[in-house]
Tab-separated table of C-alpha atoms in Angstrom:
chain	number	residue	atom	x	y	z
A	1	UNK	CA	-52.466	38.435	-45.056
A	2	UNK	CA	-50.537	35.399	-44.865
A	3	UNK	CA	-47.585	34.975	-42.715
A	4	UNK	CA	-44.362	33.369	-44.139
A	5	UNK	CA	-41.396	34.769	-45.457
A	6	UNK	CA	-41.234	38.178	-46.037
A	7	UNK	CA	-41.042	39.835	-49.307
A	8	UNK	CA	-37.848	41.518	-50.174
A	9	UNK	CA	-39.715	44.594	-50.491
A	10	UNK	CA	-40.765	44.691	-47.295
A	11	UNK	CA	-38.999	47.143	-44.683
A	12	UNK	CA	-38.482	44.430	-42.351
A	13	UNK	CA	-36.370	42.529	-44.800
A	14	UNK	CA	-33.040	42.840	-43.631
A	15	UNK	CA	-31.222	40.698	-46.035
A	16	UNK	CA	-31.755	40.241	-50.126
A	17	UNK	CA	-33.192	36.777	-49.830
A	18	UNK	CA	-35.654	38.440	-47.284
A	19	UNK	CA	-34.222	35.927	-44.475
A	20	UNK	CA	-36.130	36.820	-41.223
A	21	UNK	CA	-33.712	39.369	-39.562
A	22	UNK	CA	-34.318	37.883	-36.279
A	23	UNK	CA	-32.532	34.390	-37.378
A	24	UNK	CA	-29.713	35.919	-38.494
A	25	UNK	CA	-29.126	38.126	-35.428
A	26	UNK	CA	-29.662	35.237	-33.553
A	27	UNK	CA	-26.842	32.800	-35.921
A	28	UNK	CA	-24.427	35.686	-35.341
A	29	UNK	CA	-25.272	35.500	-31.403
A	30	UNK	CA	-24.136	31.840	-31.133
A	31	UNK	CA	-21.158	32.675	-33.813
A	32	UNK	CA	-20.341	35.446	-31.247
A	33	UNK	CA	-20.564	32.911	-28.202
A	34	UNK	CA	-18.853	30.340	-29.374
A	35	UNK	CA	-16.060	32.127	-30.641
A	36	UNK	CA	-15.952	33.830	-27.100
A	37	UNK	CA	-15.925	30.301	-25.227
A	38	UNK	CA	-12.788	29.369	-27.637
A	39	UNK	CA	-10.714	32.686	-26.488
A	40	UNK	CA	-11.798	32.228	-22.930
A	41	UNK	CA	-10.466	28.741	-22.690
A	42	UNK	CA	-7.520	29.889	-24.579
A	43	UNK	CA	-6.579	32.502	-22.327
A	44	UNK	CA	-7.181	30.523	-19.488
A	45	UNK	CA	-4.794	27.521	-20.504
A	46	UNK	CA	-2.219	30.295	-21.904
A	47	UNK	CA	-1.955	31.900	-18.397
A	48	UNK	CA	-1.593	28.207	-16.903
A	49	UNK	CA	1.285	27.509	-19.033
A	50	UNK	CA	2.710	30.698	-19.006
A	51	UNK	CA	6.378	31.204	-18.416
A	52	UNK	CA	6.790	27.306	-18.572
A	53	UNK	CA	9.277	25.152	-21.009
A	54	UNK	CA	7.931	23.070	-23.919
A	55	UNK	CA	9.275	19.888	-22.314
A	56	UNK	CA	7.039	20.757	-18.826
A	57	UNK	CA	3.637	22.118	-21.023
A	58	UNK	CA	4.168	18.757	-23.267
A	59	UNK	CA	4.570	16.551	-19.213
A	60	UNK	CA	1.809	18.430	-18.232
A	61	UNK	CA	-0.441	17.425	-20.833
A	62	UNK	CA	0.627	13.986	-20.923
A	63	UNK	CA	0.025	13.953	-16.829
A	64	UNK	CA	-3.815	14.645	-17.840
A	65	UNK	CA	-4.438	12.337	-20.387
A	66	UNK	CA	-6.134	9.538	-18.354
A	67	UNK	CA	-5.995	6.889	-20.785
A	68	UNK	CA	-2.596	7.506	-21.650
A	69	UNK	CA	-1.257	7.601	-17.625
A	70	UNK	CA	-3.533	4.370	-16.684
A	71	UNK	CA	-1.609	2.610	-19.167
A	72	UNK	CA	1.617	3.756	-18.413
A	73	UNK	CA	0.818	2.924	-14.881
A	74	UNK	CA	-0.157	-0.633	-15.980
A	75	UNK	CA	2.475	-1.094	-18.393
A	76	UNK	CA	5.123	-0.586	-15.647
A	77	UNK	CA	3.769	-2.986	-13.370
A	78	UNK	CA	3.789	-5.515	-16.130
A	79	UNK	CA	7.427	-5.090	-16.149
A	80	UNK	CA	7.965	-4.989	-12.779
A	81	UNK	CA	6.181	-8.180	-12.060
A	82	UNK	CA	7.913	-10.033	-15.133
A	83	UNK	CA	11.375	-9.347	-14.557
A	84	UNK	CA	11.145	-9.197	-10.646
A	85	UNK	CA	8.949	-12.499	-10.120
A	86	UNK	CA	11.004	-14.703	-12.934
A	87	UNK	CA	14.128	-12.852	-12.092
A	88	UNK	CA	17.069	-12.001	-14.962
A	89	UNK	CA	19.096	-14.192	-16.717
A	90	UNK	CA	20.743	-12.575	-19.620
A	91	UNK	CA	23.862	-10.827	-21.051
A	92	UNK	CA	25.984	-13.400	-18.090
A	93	UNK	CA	23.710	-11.359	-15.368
A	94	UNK	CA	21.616	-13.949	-13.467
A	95	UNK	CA	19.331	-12.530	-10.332
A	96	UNK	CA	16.822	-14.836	-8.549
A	97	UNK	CA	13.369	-13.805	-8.774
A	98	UNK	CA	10.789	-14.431	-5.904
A	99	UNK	CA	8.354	-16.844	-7.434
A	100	UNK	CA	9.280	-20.040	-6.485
A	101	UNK	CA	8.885	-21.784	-10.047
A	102	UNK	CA	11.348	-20.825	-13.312
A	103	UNK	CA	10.294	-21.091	-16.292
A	104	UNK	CA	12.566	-24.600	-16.809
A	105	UNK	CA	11.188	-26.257	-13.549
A	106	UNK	CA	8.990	-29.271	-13.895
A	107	UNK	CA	6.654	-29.906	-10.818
A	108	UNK	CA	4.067	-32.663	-10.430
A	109	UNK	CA	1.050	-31.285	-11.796
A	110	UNK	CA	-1.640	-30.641	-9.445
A	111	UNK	CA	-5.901	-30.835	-9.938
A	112	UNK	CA	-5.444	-31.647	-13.495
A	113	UNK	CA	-3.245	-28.888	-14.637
A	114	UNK	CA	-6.222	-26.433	-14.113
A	115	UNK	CA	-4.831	-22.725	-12.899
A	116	UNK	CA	-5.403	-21.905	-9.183
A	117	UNK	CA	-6.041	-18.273	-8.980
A	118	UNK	CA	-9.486	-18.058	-7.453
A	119	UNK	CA	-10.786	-14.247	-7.206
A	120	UNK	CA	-14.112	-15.455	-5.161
A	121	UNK	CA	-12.558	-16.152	-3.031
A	122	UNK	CA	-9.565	-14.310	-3.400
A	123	UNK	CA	-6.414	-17.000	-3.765
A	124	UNK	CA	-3.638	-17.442	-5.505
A	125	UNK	CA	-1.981	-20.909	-5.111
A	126	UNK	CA	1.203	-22.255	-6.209
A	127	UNK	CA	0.104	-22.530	-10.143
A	128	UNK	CA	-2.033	-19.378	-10.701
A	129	UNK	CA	-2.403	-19.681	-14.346
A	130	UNK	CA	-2.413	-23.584	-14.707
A	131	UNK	CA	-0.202	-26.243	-15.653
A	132	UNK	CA	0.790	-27.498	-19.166
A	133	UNK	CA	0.399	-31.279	-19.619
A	134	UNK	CA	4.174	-31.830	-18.719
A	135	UNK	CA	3.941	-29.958	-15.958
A	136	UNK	CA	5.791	-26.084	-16.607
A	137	UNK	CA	4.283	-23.777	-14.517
A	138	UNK	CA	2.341	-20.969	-16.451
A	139	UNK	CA	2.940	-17.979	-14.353
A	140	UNK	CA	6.966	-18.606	-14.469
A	141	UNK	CA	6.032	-19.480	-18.549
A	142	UNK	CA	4.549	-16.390	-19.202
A	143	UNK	CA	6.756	-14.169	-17.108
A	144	UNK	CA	9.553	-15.312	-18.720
A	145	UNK	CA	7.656	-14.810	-22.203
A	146	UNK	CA	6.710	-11.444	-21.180
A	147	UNK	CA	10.006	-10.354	-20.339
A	148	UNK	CA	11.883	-12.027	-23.844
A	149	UNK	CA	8.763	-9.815	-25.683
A	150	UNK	CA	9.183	-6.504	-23.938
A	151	UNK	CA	13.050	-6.432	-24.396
A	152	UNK	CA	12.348	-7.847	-28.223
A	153	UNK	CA	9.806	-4.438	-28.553
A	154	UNK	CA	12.246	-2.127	-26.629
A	155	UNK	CA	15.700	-2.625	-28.559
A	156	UNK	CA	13.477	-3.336	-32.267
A	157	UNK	CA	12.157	0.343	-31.338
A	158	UNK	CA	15.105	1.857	-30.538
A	159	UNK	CA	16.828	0.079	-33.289
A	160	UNK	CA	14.023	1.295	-36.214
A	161	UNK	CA	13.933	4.715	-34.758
A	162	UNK	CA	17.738	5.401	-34.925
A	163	UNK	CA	17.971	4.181	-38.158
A	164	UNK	CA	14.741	5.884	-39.620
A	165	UNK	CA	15.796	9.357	-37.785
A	166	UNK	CA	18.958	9.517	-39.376
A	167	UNK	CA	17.889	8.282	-42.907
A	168	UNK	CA	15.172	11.201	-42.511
A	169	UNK	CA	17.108	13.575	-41.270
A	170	UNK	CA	19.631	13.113	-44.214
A	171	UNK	CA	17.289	12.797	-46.591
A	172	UNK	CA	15.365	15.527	-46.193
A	173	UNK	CA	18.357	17.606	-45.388
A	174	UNK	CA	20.472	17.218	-48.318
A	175	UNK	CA	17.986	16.394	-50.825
A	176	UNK	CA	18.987	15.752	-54.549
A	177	UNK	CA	20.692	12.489	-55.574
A	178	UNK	CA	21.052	11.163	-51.818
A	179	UNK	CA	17.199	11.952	-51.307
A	180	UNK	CA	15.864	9.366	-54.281
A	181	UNK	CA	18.439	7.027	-53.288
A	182	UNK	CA	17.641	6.491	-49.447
A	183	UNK	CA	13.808	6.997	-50.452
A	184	UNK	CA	14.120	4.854	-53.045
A	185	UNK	CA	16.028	2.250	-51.338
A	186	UNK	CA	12.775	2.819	-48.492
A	187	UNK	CA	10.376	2.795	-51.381
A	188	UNK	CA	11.924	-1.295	-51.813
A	189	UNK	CA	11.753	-2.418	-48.179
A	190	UNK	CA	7.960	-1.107	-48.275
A	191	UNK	CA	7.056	-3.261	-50.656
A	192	UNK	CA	8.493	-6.582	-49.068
A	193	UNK	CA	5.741	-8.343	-47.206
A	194	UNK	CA	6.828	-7.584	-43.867
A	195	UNK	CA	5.681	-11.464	-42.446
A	196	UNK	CA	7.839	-13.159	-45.434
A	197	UNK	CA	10.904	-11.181	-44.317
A	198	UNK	CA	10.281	-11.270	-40.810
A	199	UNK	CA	10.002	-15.078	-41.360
A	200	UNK	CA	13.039	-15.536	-43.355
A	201	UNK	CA	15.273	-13.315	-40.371
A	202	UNK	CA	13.669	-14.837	-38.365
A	203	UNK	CA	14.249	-18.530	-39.020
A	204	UNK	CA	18.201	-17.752	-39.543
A	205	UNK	CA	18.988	-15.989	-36.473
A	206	UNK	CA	16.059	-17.703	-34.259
A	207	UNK	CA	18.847	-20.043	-32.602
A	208	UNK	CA	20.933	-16.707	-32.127
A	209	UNK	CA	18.706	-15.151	-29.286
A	210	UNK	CA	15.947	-13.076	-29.323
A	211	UNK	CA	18.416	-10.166	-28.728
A	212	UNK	CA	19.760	-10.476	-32.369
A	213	UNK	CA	16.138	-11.364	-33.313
A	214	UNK	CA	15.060	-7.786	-32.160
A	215	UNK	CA	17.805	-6.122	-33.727
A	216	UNK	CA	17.033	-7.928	-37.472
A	217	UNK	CA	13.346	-6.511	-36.524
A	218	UNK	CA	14.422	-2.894	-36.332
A	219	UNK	CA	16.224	-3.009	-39.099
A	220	UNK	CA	13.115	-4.100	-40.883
A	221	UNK	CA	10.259	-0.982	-39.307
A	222	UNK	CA	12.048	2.119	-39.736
A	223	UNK	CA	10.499	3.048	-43.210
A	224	UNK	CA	7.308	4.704	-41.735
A	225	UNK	CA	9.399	6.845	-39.162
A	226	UNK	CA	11.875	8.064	-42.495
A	227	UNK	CA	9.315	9.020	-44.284
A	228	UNK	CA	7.892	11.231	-41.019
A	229	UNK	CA	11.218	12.611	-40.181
A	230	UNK	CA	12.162	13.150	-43.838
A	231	UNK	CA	8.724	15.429	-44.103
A	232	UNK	CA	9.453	17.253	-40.989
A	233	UNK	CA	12.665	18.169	-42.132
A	234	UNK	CA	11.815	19.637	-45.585
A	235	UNK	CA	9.658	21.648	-44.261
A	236	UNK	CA	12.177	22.634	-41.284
A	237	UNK	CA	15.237	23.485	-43.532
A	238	UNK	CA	13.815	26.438	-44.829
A	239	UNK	CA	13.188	27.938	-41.932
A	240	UNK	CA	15.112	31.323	-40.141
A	241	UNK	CA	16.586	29.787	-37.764
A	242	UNK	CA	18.391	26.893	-40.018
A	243	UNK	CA	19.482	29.930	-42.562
A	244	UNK	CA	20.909	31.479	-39.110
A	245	UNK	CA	22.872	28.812	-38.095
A	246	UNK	CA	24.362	28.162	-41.575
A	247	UNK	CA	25.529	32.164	-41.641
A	248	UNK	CA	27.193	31.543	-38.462
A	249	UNK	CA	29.135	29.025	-39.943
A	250	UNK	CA	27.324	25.827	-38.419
A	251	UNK	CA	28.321	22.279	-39.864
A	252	UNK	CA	25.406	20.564	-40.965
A	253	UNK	CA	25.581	17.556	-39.029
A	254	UNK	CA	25.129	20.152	-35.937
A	255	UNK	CA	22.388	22.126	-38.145
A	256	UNK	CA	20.443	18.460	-38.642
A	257	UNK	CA	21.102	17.042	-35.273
A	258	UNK	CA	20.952	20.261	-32.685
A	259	UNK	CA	18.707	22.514	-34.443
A	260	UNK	CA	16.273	20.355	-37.076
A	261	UNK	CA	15.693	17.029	-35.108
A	262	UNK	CA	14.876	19.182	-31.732
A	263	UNK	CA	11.787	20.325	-33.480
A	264	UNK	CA	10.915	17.186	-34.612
A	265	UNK	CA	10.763	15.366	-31.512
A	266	UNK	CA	6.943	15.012	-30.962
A	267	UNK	CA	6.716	13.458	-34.299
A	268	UNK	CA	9.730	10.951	-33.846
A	269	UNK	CA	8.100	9.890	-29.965
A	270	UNK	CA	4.497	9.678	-31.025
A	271	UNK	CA	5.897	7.177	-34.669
A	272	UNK	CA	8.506	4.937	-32.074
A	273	UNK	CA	5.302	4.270	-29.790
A	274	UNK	CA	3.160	3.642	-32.069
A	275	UNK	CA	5.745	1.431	-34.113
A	276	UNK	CA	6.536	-0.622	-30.693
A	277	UNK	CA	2.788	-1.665	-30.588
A	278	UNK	CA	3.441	-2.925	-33.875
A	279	UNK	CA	6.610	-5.014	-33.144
A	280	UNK	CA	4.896	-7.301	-30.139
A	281	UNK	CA	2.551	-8.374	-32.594
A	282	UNK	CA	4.899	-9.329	-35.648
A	283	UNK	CA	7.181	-10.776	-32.865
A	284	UNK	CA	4.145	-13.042	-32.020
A	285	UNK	CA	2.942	-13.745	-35.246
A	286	UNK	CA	6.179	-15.222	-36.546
A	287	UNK	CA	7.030	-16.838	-33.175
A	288	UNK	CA	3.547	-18.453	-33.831
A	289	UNK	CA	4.611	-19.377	-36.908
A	290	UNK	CA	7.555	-21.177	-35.310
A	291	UNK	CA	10.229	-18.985	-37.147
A	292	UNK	CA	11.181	-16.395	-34.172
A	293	UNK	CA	12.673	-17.451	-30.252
A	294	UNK	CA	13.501	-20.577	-30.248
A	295	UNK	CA	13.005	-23.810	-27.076
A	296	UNK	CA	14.120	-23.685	-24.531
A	297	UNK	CA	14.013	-20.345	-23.927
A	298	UNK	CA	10.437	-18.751	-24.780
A	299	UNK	CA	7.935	-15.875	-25.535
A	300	UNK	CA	4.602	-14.662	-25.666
A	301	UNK	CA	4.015	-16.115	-29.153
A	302	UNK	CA	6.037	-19.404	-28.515
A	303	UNK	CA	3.319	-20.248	-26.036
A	304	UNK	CA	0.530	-19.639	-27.620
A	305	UNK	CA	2.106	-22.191	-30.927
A	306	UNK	CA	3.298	-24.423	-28.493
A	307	UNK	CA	0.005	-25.173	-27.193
A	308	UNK	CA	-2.055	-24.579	-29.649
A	309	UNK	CA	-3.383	-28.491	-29.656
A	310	UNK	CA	-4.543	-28.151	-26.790
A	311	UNK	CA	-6.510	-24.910	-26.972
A	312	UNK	CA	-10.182	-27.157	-26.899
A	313	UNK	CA	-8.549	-29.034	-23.709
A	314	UNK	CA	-7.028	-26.204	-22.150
A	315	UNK	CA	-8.039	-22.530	-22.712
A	316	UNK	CA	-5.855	-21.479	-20.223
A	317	UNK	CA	-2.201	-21.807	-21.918
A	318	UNK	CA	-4.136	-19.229	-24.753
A	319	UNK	CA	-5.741	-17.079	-22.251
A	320	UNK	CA	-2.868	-15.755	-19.915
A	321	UNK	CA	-0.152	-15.400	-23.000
A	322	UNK	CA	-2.912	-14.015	-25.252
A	323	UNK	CA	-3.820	-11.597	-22.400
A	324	UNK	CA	-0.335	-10.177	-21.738
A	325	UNK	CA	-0.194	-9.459	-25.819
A	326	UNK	CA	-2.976	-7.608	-25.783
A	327	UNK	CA	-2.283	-5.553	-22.322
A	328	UNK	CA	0.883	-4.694	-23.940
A	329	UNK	CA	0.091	-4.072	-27.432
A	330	UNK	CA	-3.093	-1.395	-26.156
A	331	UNK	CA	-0.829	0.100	-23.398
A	332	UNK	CA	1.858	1.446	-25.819
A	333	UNK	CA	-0.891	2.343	-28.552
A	334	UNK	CA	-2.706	4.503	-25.827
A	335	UNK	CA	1.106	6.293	-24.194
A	336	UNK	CA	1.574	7.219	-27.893
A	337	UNK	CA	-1.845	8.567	-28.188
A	338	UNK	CA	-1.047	10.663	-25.350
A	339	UNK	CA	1.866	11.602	-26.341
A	340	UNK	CA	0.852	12.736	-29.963
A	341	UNK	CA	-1.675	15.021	-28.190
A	342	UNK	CA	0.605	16.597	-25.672
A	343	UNK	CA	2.747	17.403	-28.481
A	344	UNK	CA	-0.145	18.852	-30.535
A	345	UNK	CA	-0.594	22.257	-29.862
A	346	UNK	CA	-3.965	22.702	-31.418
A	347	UNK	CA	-4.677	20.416	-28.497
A	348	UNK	CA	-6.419	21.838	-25.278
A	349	UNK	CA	-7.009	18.790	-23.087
A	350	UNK	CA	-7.107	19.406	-19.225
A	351	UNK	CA	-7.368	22.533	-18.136
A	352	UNK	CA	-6.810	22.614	-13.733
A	353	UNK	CA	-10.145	21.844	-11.662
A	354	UNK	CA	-9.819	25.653	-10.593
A	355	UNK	CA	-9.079	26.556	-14.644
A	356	UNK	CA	-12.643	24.825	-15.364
A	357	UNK	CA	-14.567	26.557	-12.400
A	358	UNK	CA	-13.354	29.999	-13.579
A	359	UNK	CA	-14.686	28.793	-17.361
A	360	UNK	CA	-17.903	28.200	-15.826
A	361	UNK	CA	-18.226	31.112	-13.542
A	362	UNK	CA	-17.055	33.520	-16.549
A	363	UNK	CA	-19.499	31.605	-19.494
A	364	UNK	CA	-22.329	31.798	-16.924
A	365	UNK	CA	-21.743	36.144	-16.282
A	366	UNK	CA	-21.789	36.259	-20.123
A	367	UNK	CA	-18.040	36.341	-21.142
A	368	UNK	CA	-16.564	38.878	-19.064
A	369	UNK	CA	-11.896	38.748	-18.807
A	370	UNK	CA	-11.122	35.402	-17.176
A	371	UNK	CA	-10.244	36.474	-13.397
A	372	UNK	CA	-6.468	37.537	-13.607
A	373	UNK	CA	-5.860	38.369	-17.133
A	374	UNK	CA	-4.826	41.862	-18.448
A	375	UNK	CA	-5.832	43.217	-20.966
C-alpha cells in the first residue's frame, strides 16, 4: 500500500477532498491562536485606555510613535535656534539674537570662505557654515532663511486649511447646487499647474513680503483638504446625532461647526501636516526659480539660486540651505504620520512596557484572561 492522500472512502477522511484531518486541525489551531493574540492585545490596550478622553488616547499614541516625537523634538529646536540665534525682525518687532553676525553683515572673509565647524575636533568658529564670496556669513544666511520658510509654511497651512475646512464643510453639508459649484470651482484650481500659478503670485507680490507671499500660497493648496473634509462630512450628516441636533432646533452653522467638524478633526490635522511638507518645497522651488522672496531679505530657496554658480566652487552654500529643506520637509511628513495613526483607531501601536510583559506572560501560559480583566 502506498501512502499519499487518502481516498475519500476511507474512514480517516475527514473532509470530501480527503484533506489529511490532521492539517486541518492543525490550520484551525493557528486560526484559533492568532485570533486569541488579537483579543488579548485588544483587551489589554482597552483596559489601558479605559475611562480616558479621545484627545488623551489620541496624545498618548502620538507620545509613542518614535519617529513622529524625534521629529517633533528636532523640528522645535530648528525653530528655536533660527529665530533665537538671528533674532526677529518683523511686523515693527525687532529683538537681537545672540549670534554675533545678521544676515546683512559683511565681514572680511576668513581661510577662503571655507565653513569652520570642525566635529573632530569638536569647534565651531565664527563662520560655521562658510562664507559666500562677498563675505555674508552662512549661519546668520540660513537662519534667517529658515525662519522666512517656516513662517511662509505655518500661515500658507493655516491659510489652506481654513479655507478648505469651510469649503468642505459647506459643501458637503448643504449639497445640491452649492455642492457642484464649490467642487466645481475646486475641480478648476486642480487642474492649474500648481508651479505656473505659484510663479505668476509669486512674481507679483514677491516685493510685497513673504508674509503676503504665504498667504497667496494658501489660497492656492486647500483643494486636497476640501475634498477630505467634504467626504467626511457626507458621510457625517446622516448620522443620529446630526438628525438630533436639527430636532432640537440647532442652526446649521452650529450643526457643521460644533457637531460635524469635531469628528473630523483627525482627518483635517493629519491633511494640514502633510500639506505643510508640501508648501516648503513649492516655496523653494519658485524662490529657486527667482519668482518668490525677494533681496535683501532671503530664504531657504533664495540661497540655494543665489549661489547656484558656484555650487562646483563651493558645495557648502548648497549643503547647509539644502539640509535645513530637507530636515524640515521629513520632520512635518513624519508628525503627520504620527498623527494619522494616533487618530486611527484600527491602530494599536505602543502598548506600556508592563502591557507587553503581561502579552508575553499570558501568550506563553496558552491564552489564559489578561491579569485584571473581568469577564
Amino acid at each position: 500500500m502506498t501512502l499519499g492522500q487518502l481516498s475519500p472512502g476511507s474512514s480517516d477522511a475527514g473532509t470530501p477532498g480527503g484533506e489529511d484531518p490532521r492539517n486541518l486541525a492543525n490550520s484551525q489551531a493557528a486560526g484559533t491562536i492568532d485570533s486569541a493574540t488579537v483579543n488579548l492585545e485588544a483587551s489589554i490596550e482597552m483596559r489601558e485606555i479605559e475611562g480616558l478622553s479621545l484627545g488623551r488616547i489620541v496624545l498618548r499614541r502620538f507620545l509613542r510613535h518614535r519617529a513622529a516625537m524625534g521629529s517633533l523634538i528636532l523640528l522645535v529646536i530648528v525653530v528655536i535656534v533660527a529665530f533665537s540665534s538671528e533674532g526677529i525682525d518683523a511686523f515693527g518687532l525687532k529683538l537681537p539674537g545672540w549670534w554675533m553676525w545678521n544676515y546683512q553683515q559683511v565681514p572680511h572673509v576668513i581661510n577662503g570662505g571655507a565653513p569652520t565647524l570642525s566635529l573632530f575636533p569638536f569647534q565651531i568658529g565664527i563662520h560655521p557654515f562658510g562664507q559666500d564670496t562677498v563675505g555674508h556669513d552662512m549661519f546668520a544666511q540660513v537662519m534667517r532663511g529658515t525662519q522666512q520658510s517656516l513662517m511662509i509654511v505655518f500661515v500658507a497651512g493655516i491659510v489652506s486649511t481654513v479655507i478648505g475646512v469651510t469649503l468642505g464643510a459647506v459643501a458637503g453639508y448643504f449639497g445640491g447646487w452649492i455642492d457642484a459649484v464649490l467642487m466645481r470651482a475646486t475641480d478648476i484650481v486642480i487642474i492649474v499647474p500648481l508651479y505656473l500659478i505659484a510663479s505668476i503670485v509669486g512674481r507679483g507680490v514677491g516685493k510685497a513680503g513673504p508674509l503676503v507671499l504665504a498667504i497667496f500660497l494658501g489660497v492656492l493648496l486647500w483643494t486636497t483638504l476640501a475634498r477630505l473634509v467634504r467626504g467626511e462630512v457626507l458621510a457625517l450628516r446622516e448620522r443620529e446625532f446630526v438628525e438630533a441636533a436639527k430636532v432640537a432646533g440647532a442652526s446649521d452653522f452650529r450643526i457643521v461647526f460644533r457637531h460635524i467638524l469635531p469628528n473630523t478633526v483627525g482627518v483635517i490635522v493629519v491633511s494640514a501636516t502633510l500639506a505643510m511638507s508640501a508648501i516648503i518645497l513649492t516655496e523653494a522651488a519658485i524662490s529657486f526659480l527667482g519668482f518668490g522672496v525677494r533681496s535683501p531679505d532671503t530664504s531657504l530657496g533664495l540661497i540655494i539660486s543665489e549661489y547656484q554658480s558656484a555650487f562646483a566652487t563651493r558645495p557648502w552654500l548648497f549643503w547647509w540651505p539644502g539640509l535645513f529643506i530637507i530636515i524640515i520637509a521629513l520632520t512635518i511628513n513624519f508628525i503627520g504620520d504620527g498623527l494619522r495613526d494616533a487618530f486611527d483607531p484600527r491602530q494599536r501601536r505602543g502598548l506600556t512596557r508592563r502591557a507587553r510583559a503581561e502579552r508575553a506572560l499570558a501568550v506563553a501560559q496558552g491564552h489564559p484572561e489578561p491579569v485584571g480583566s473581568t469577564k
